[in-house]
Short mmCIF file of C-alpha atoms and ligand atoms in Angstrom, two decimals:
data_model
loop_
_atom_site.label_atom_id
_atom_site.label_comp_id
_atom_site.label_asym_id
_atom_site.label_seq_id
_atom_site.Cartn_x
_atom_site.Cartn_y
_atom_site.Cartn_z
CA UNK Y 1 29.92 28.65 26.93
CA UNK Y 2 29.06 31.92 25.25
CA UNK Y 3 31.80 31.38 22.74
CA UNK Y 4 30.59 27.94 21.83
CA UNK Y 5 27.11 29.22 21.17
CA UNK Y 6 28.47 32.05 19.08
CA UNK Y 7 30.59 29.74 16.96
CA UNK Y 8 27.66 27.40 16.46
CA UNK Y 9 25.52 30.27 15.28
CA UNK Y 10 28.21 31.44 12.92
CA UNK Y 11 28.60 27.97 11.53
CA UNK Y 12 24.91 27.76 11.05
CA UNK Y 13 24.66 31.05 9.23
CA UNK Y 14 27.62 30.16 7.12
CA UNK Y 15 25.94 26.95 6.22
CA UNK Y 16 22.69 28.72 5.42
CA UNK Y 17 24.51 30.97 3.02
CA UNK Y 18 25.94 27.92 1.34
CA UNK Y 19 22.34 26.73 1.08
CA UNK Y 20 23.07 23.36 2.43
CA UNK Y 21 23.75 21.82 5.77
CA UNK Y 22 22.08 23.71 8.55
CA UNK Y 23 19.47 21.07 9.11
CA UNK Y 24 18.39 18.80 11.86
CA UNK Y 25 20.12 15.51 11.21
CA UNK Y 26 17.85 13.90 13.81
CA UNK Y 27 16.49 11.10 11.66
CA UNK Y 28 19.95 10.06 10.62
CA UNK Y 29 21.12 10.16 14.25
CA UNK Y 30 18.09 8.39 15.67
CA UNK Y 31 18.41 5.61 13.14
CA UNK Y 32 21.93 4.54 14.07
CA UNK Y 33 22.20 0.74 14.33
CA UNK Y 34 21.41 -0.33 17.90
CA UNK Y 35 23.42 -3.11 19.51
CA UNK Y 36 21.39 -5.73 21.36
CA UNK Y 37 23.21 -7.99 23.80
CA UNK Y 38 26.87 -8.89 23.68
CA UNK Y 39 26.75 -11.29 20.78
CA UNK Y 40 27.36 -8.73 18.07
CA UNK Y 41 23.73 -8.52 17.03
CA UNK Y 42 22.34 -5.15 16.26
CA UNK Y 43 19.01 -3.73 15.26
CA UNK Y 44 19.03 -2.07 11.89
CA UNK Y 45 16.59 -1.49 9.05
CA UNK Y 46 14.09 -3.04 8.40
CA UNK Y 47 13.93 -3.97 12.10
CA UNK Y 48 13.06 -1.44 14.74
CA UNK Y 49 12.11 -1.22 18.39
CA UNK Y 50 9.02 0.72 19.19
CA UNK Y 51 9.94 4.10 20.64
CA UNK Y 52 8.82 7.70 20.37
CA UNK Y 53 9.75 7.70 16.69
CA UNK Y 54 7.56 4.72 15.88
CA UNK Y 55 8.70 2.77 12.89
CA UNK Y 56 10.74 5.67 11.51
CA UNK Y 57 13.95 3.63 11.42
CA UNK Y 58 12.38 0.43 10.26
CA UNK Y 59 9.66 -0.97 8.11
CA UNK Y 60 6.14 -1.94 9.19
CA UNK Y 61 5.93 -5.58 10.25
CA UNK Y 62 9.52 -5.74 11.48
CA UNK Y 63 9.18 -4.65 15.07
CA UNK Y 64 11.52 -6.44 17.47
CA UNK Y 65 12.21 -6.18 21.20
CA UNK Y 66 15.61 -6.05 22.82
CA UNK Y 67 15.40 -7.17 26.43
CA UNK Y 68 17.78 -6.07 29.19
CA UNK Y 69 19.23 -9.56 29.31
CA UNK Y 70 20.34 -9.20 25.71
CA UNK Y 71 17.74 -11.37 24.03
CA UNK Y 72 16.45 -10.05 20.73
CA UNK Y 73 12.87 -11.13 20.21
CA UNK Y 74 10.80 -11.18 17.04
CA UNK Y 75 7.09 -11.76 17.69
CA UNK Y 76 5.41 -13.69 14.90
CA UNK Y 77 1.64 -14.09 15.01
CA UNK Y 78 1.59 -13.64 18.74
CA UNK Y 79 4.48 -15.97 19.59
CA UNK Y 80 7.99 -14.87 20.49
CA UNK Y 81 11.04 -16.08 18.62
CA UNK Y 82 14.61 -15.38 19.67
CA UNK Y 83 16.81 -13.95 16.96
CA UNK Y 84 20.06 -15.88 17.43
CA UNK Y 85 21.90 -14.62 14.37
CA UNK Y 86 21.05 -11.88 11.93
CA UNK Y 87 22.69 -11.42 8.53
CA UNK Y 88 21.87 -8.07 6.98
CA UNK Y 89 23.96 -8.80 3.91
CA UNK Y 90 21.71 -11.68 2.93
CA UNK Y 91 18.44 -10.56 4.60
CA UNK Y 92 18.30 -13.67 6.71
CA UNK Y 93 18.33 -14.77 10.31
CA UNK Y 94 18.29 -17.78 12.55
CA UNK Y 95 15.36 -18.02 14.94
CA UNK Y 96 14.64 -20.21 17.93
CA UNK Y 97 11.29 -20.43 19.63
CA UNK Y 98 11.25 -18.50 22.90
CA UNK Y 99 8.85 -20.98 24.44
CA UNK Y 100 10.06 -23.46 27.00
CA UNK Y 101 9.80 -26.59 24.89
CA UNK Y 102 10.72 -29.07 27.61
CA UNK Y 103 7.11 -30.10 27.21
CA UNK Y 104 5.92 -28.37 24.04
CA UNK Y 105 2.19 -28.72 24.75
CA UNK Y 106 1.66 -25.02 24.03
CA UNK Y 107 3.45 -25.09 20.68
CA UNK Y 108 1.53 -23.66 17.74
CA UNK Y 109 2.11 -23.66 14.01
CA UNK Y 110 4.32 -20.89 12.75
CA UNK Y 111 2.24 -18.59 10.57
CA UNK Y 112 4.33 -16.20 8.50
CA UNK Y 113 3.20 -13.09 6.71
CA UNK Y 114 4.21 -14.09 3.18
CA UNK Y 115 4.88 -10.44 2.32
CA UNK Y 116 7.51 -10.25 5.05
CA UNK Y 117 9.07 -13.62 5.78
CA UNK Y 118 9.80 -16.94 4.19
CA UNK Y 119 11.59 -20.04 5.36
CA UNK Y 120 14.75 -21.22 3.68
CA UNK Y 121 14.09 -23.93 1.14
CA UNK Y 122 13.72 -27.54 2.13
CA UNK Y 123 17.36 -28.46 1.56
CA UNK Y 124 18.03 -26.39 4.68
CA UNK Y 125 14.73 -26.45 6.53
CA UNK Y 126 12.98 -29.54 7.79
CA UNK Y 127 9.89 -29.96 9.88
CA UNK Y 128 9.43 -31.38 13.31
CA UNK Y 129 5.91 -32.63 13.98
CA UNK Y 130 4.54 -32.61 17.50
CA UNK Y 131 1.55 -34.88 17.98
CA UNK Y 132 -0.68 -34.08 20.93
CA UNK Y 133 -3.65 -35.62 22.67
CA UNK Y 134 -2.49 -39.11 21.86
CA UNK Y 135 -4.22 -42.26 23.04
CA UNK Y 136 -2.90 -44.09 26.07
CA UNK Y 137 -2.33 -47.30 24.15
CA UNK Y 138 0.62 -46.59 21.94
CA UNK Y 139 2.13 -49.29 19.74
CA UNK Y 140 5.70 -50.21 20.54
CA UNK Y 141 6.96 -48.52 17.35
CA UNK Y 142 5.86 -45.14 18.64
CA UNK Y 143 7.31 -45.31 22.14
CA UNK Y 144 10.67 -43.76 21.28
CA UNK Y 145 8.88 -40.60 20.05
CA UNK Y 146 7.12 -39.98 23.32
CA UNK Y 147 8.12 -36.83 25.18
CA UNK Y 148 8.81 -38.02 28.71
CA UNK Y 149 8.62 -34.60 30.36
CA UNK Y 150 4.96 -34.23 29.35
CA UNK Y 151 3.95 -37.19 31.46
CA UNK Y 152 1.13 -38.03 32.14
CA UNK Y 153 0.03 -36.34 28.89
CA UNK Y 154 1.11 -38.22 25.82
CA UNK Y 155 2.86 -36.18 23.17
CA UNK Y 156 4.99 -37.52 20.35
CA UNK Y 157 7.63 -35.77 18.30
CA UNK Y 158 9.23 -36.80 15.00
CA UNK Y 159 10.29 -35.42 11.65
CA UNK Y 160 7.64 -34.88 9.03
CA UNK Y 161 9.30 -37.47 6.80
CA UNK Y 162 9.52 -40.11 9.51
CA UNK Y 163 8.06 -43.39 8.33
CA UNK Y 164 6.09 -43.67 11.55
CA UNK Y 165 4.28 -40.37 11.10
CA UNK Y 166 1.19 -41.97 9.61
CA UNK Y 167 0.91 -44.33 12.54
CA UNK Y 168 1.44 -41.44 14.95
CA UNK Y 169 -1.38 -39.45 13.42
CA UNK Y 170 -3.71 -42.39 13.83
CA UNK Y 171 -3.13 -42.32 17.57
CA UNK Y 172 -3.12 -38.57 18.21
CA UNK Y 173 -5.63 -35.76 17.66
CA UNK Y 174 -3.66 -32.60 17.39
CA UNK Y 175 -0.75 -31.89 15.03
CA UNK Y 176 1.65 -28.96 15.23
CA UNK Y 177 4.59 -28.40 12.91
CA UNK Y 178 7.80 -26.47 13.66
CA UNK Y 179 10.61 -25.66 11.24
CA UNK Y 180 14.11 -26.89 12.08
CA UNK Y 181 17.44 -26.55 10.39
CA UNK Y 182 18.62 -29.76 8.80
CA UNK Y 183 21.92 -28.78 7.22
CA UNK Y 184 23.75 -29.62 10.44
CA UNK Y 185 23.62 -33.15 9.20
CA UNK Y 186 25.44 -34.58 6.23
CA UNK Y 187 22.32 -34.47 4.12
CA UNK Y 188 18.64 -34.95 4.24
CA UNK Y 189 18.89 -38.69 3.68
CA UNK Y 190 21.33 -39.20 6.52
CA UNK Y 191 19.46 -37.04 8.94
CA UNK Y 192 19.09 -38.59 12.34
CA UNK Y 193 15.75 -39.66 13.58
CA UNK Y 194 14.25 -36.98 15.77
CA UNK Y 195 12.54 -38.43 18.82
CA UNK Y 196 11.64 -37.78 22.44
CA UNK Y 197 15.31 -37.91 23.45
CA UNK Y 198 16.86 -35.41 21.07
CA UNK Y 199 14.16 -33.08 19.84
CA UNK Y 200 15.05 -30.26 22.27
CA UNK Y 201 18.59 -30.13 20.91
CA UNK Y 202 17.30 -30.11 17.34
CA UNK Y 203 14.75 -27.38 17.99
CA UNK Y 204 17.18 -25.20 19.91
CA UNK Y 205 19.42 -25.05 16.86
CA UNK Y 206 16.61 -23.04 15.33
CA UNK Y 207 15.84 -22.43 11.69
CA UNK Y 208 16.77 -19.99 8.98
CA UNK Y 209 14.34 -17.44 7.66
CA UNK Y 210 14.63 -14.72 5.05
CA UNK Y 211 12.89 -11.38 5.21
CA UNK Y 212 11.44 -9.35 2.40
CA UNK Y 213 11.78 -5.57 2.70
CA UNK Y 214 12.76 -2.67 0.48
CA UNK Y 215 16.38 -2.84 -0.45
CA UNK Y 216 18.55 -0.60 1.74
CA UNK Y 217 21.97 -1.29 0.27
CA UNK Y 218 21.94 1.63 -2.14
CA UNK Y 219 21.14 4.10 0.63
CA UNK Y 220 23.70 2.55 2.95
CA UNK Y 221 26.45 2.62 0.37
CA UNK Y 222 25.73 6.28 -0.30
CA UNK Y 223 26.31 7.02 3.39
CA UNK Y 224 22.69 7.11 4.51
CA UNK Y 225 20.53 5.13 6.88
CA UNK Y 226 17.22 3.61 5.93
CA UNK Y 227 13.86 4.11 7.48
CA UNK Y 228 10.32 4.48 6.30
CA UNK Y 229 7.29 6.71 6.48
CA UNK Y 230 5.12 3.70 7.13
CA UNK Y 231 4.81 2.77 3.47
CA UNK Y 232 7.89 3.67 1.49
CA UNK Y 233 11.60 3.41 2.04
CA UNK Y 234 13.27 6.65 3.06
CA UNK Y 235 16.97 7.33 3.01
CA UNK Y 236 18.18 9.66 5.78
CA UNK Y 237 21.44 11.36 4.92
CA UNK Y 238 23.93 12.84 7.33
CA UNK Y 239 24.64 15.90 5.26
CA UNK Y 240 21.53 16.24 3.21
CA UNK Y 241 18.68 18.61 3.87
CA UNK Y 242 16.06 16.26 2.55
CA UNK Y 243 14.84 12.78 2.88
CA UNK Y 244 15.70 10.86 -0.21
CA UNK Y 245 13.80 8.01 -1.72
CA UNK Y 246 16.68 5.67 -2.49
CA UNK Y 247 20.12 7.04 -1.74
CA UNK Y 248 21.98 10.12 -0.60
CA UNK Y 249 23.13 12.51 -3.30
CA UNK Y 250 26.78 12.00 -4.13
CA UNK Y 251 28.52 14.80 -2.32
CA UNK Y 252 32.12 15.32 -1.43
CA UNK Y 253 30.99 16.85 1.83
CA UNK Y 254 30.79 14.08 4.41
CA UNK Y 255 34.14 14.76 6.08
CA UNK Y 256 33.39 18.45 6.59
CA UNK Y 257 29.95 17.52 7.80
CA UNK Y 258 31.40 15.21 10.41
CA UNK Y 259 33.52 18.00 11.81
CA UNK Y 260 30.46 20.22 11.79
CA UNK Y 261 28.56 17.62 13.74
CA UNK Y 262 31.27 17.15 16.33
CA UNK Y 263 31.44 20.91 16.84
CA UNK Y 264 27.68 20.97 17.26
CA UNK Y 265 27.84 18.21 19.85
CA UNK Y 266 30.62 19.91 21.80
CA UNK Y 267 28.81 23.20 21.80
CA UNK Y 268 25.60 21.65 23.02
CA UNK Y 269 27.26 20.04 26.05
C1 NAG B 301 15.07 -12.18 28.96
O1 NAG B 301 14.10 -11.25 29.42
C2 NAG B 301 12.79 -11.49 28.88
C3 NAG B 301 11.89 -10.36 29.32
O2 NAG B 301 12.13 -9.99 30.63
C4 NAG B 301 12.31 -12.86 29.36
O3 NAG B 301 11.04 -13.12 28.83
C5 NAG B 301 13.29 -13.94 28.89
O4 NAG B 301 12.92 -15.19 29.39
C6 NAG B 301 14.70 -13.61 29.32
N1 NAG B 301 15.62 -14.55 28.69
C7 NAG B 301 16.64 -15.11 29.31
C8 NAG B 301 17.49 -16.01 28.50
O5 NAG B 301 16.86 -14.88 30.48
C1 NAG B 302 27.40 -12.15 4.99
O1 NAG B 302 28.36 -11.90 6.00
C2 NAG B 302 28.81 -13.07 6.67
C3 NAG B 302 29.78 -12.67 7.76
O2 NAG B 302 29.55 -11.41 8.21
C4 NAG B 302 29.48 -14.00 5.68
O3 NAG B 302 29.86 -15.20 6.33
C5 NAG B 302 28.50 -14.33 4.54
O4 NAG B 302 29.15 -15.09 3.56
C6 NAG B 302 27.97 -13.05 3.91
N1 NAG B 302 26.92 -13.42 2.95
C7 NAG B 302 26.75 -12.81 1.79
C8 NAG B 302 25.63 -13.29 0.95
O5 NAG B 302 27.49 -11.91 1.42
C1 NAG B 303 11.17 -25.44 31.31
O1 NAG B 303 10.15 -26.16 31.96
C2 NAG B 303 10.64 -27.26 32.70
C3 NAG B 303 9.46 -28.08 33.22
O2 NAG B 303 8.29 -27.36 33.19
C4 NAG B 303 11.53 -26.76 33.83
O3 NAG B 303 12.02 -27.84 34.58
C5 NAG B 303 12.69 -26.00 33.21
O4 NAG B 303 13.50 -25.44 34.23
C6 NAG B 303 12.19 -24.89 32.32
N1 NAG B 303 13.33 -24.34 31.61
C7 NAG B 303 13.52 -23.02 31.50
C8 NAG B 303 14.71 -22.58 30.74
O5 NAG B 303 12.74 -22.20 31.97
C1 NAG B 304 -7.18 -32.74 24.07
O1 NAG B 304 -8.21 -33.51 24.68
C2 NAG B 304 -8.90 -32.83 25.69
C3 NAG B 304 -9.93 -33.78 26.29
O2 NAG B 304 -9.51 -35.09 26.22
C4 NAG B 304 -9.58 -31.61 25.14
O3 NAG B 304 -10.22 -30.91 26.18
C5 NAG B 304 -8.56 -30.74 24.49
O4 NAG B 304 -9.21 -29.64 23.85
C6 NAG B 304 -7.76 -31.49 23.47
N1 NAG B 304 -6.73 -30.64 22.96
C7 NAG B 304 -6.48 -30.51 21.68
C8 NAG B 304 -5.39 -29.55 21.36
O5 NAG B 304 -7.04 -31.13 20.82
C1 NAG B 305 7.69 -51.29 13.56
O1 NAG B 305 9.08 -51.09 13.37
C2 NAG B 305 9.75 -52.18 12.78
C3 NAG B 305 11.21 -51.87 12.75
O2 NAG B 305 11.55 -50.61 13.16
C4 NAG B 305 9.19 -52.42 11.39
O3 NAG B 305 9.83 -53.54 10.83
C5 NAG B 305 7.71 -52.67 11.49
O4 NAG B 305 7.17 -52.77 10.19
C6 NAG B 305 7.03 -51.55 12.23
N1 NAG B 305 5.63 -51.86 12.43
C7 NAG B 305 4.66 -51.16 11.88
C8 NAG B 305 3.29 -51.60 12.22
O5 NAG B 305 4.88 -50.18 11.14
C1 NAG B 306 -0.40 -27.18 11.67
O1 NAG B 306 0.09 -27.35 10.36
C2 NAG B 306 -0.05 -28.67 9.87
C3 NAG B 306 0.65 -28.78 8.53
O2 NAG B 306 0.55 -27.62 7.80
C4 NAG B 306 -1.54 -29.02 9.78
O3 NAG B 306 -1.69 -30.35 9.31
C5 NAG B 306 -2.12 -28.90 11.16
O4 NAG B 306 -3.51 -29.15 11.11
C6 NAG B 306 -1.88 -27.52 11.74
N1 NAG B 306 -2.31 -27.51 13.11
C7 NAG B 306 -3.10 -26.58 13.58
C8 NAG B 306 -3.45 -26.67 15.01
O5 NAG B 306 -3.54 -25.67 12.89
#
């Protein structure tokens, strides 16, 4: 034990003399990508889970929760959405509402912060319309859209370009819209009719959304990990002594730093 401490100290002094690496790499360590669940999803900048370090490893507005059961949840204007897939290389993800939509009477419109999120364009994203508080006397043409599991309440569901939407609105008071992915089908024209029978399947496929955050790629490619001070991007470097604004300085040191770090870890055991 004594020896380990001594060698750590020596290493540290040596590094001080070289005016470089004897620093606390805590931010870099803390901001390692965090796996969530077994599906290969992980939490990385700009997303973060709230912990003692706050939004250090992420960017404001991108807080997520990783539950013990492996579900990754993004709350948007007070409603939870499950992150099914996340693509850091294209800043996009597939979301599914976390609500039980067997009877979607509690569904609300999705309200996005336009500075943070936007839906994929309409060649990929369609809209399902849920009509609530409908009158008891429905015309025959609307009966297929009725959601049976809401009985005795009368709710209808259809696509926003369904030719019966106008008629539906005449018979119902309350309209809620939810994005759905339409590119599962051959094309927008051939898209199936969404109705009371199949809407759960359609909605559970989720929808694609892009996020807007400072660009981390430059930092990542230079060997760093991104975070923020609450306003600006910060690049945490494994071998640097500073926080950098965009990327880590090009240094030929990373391999020696890694051995330094492993020594440090061994000696602190
Ligand atoms: C996962 O856990 C969260 C929080 O405990 C819960 O709300 C959610 O319904 C769970 N999801 C599944 C699929 O069990
Ligand atoms: C992102 O990565 C996925 C697989 O990891 C790949 O299928 C996709 O084409 C990539 N997208 C871009 C824009 O590079
Ligand atoms: C959703 O709600 C319905 C009826 O309220 C219930 O039968 C079903 O088990 C629920 N599903 C989940 C996944 O909780
Ligand atoms: C639906 O109608 C009931 C009364 O008939 C009313 O109390 C309720 O607020 C209405 N809900 C909506 C969402 O309009
Ligand atoms: C009801 O549907 C039929 C066929 O689906 C259509 O021909 C008819 O015009 C519709 N009625 C109304 C009132 O829209
Ligand atoms: C939901 O959005 C639709 C379309 O944007 C709008 O017509 C409807 O009034 C909204 N519903 C509520 C409850 O705000």
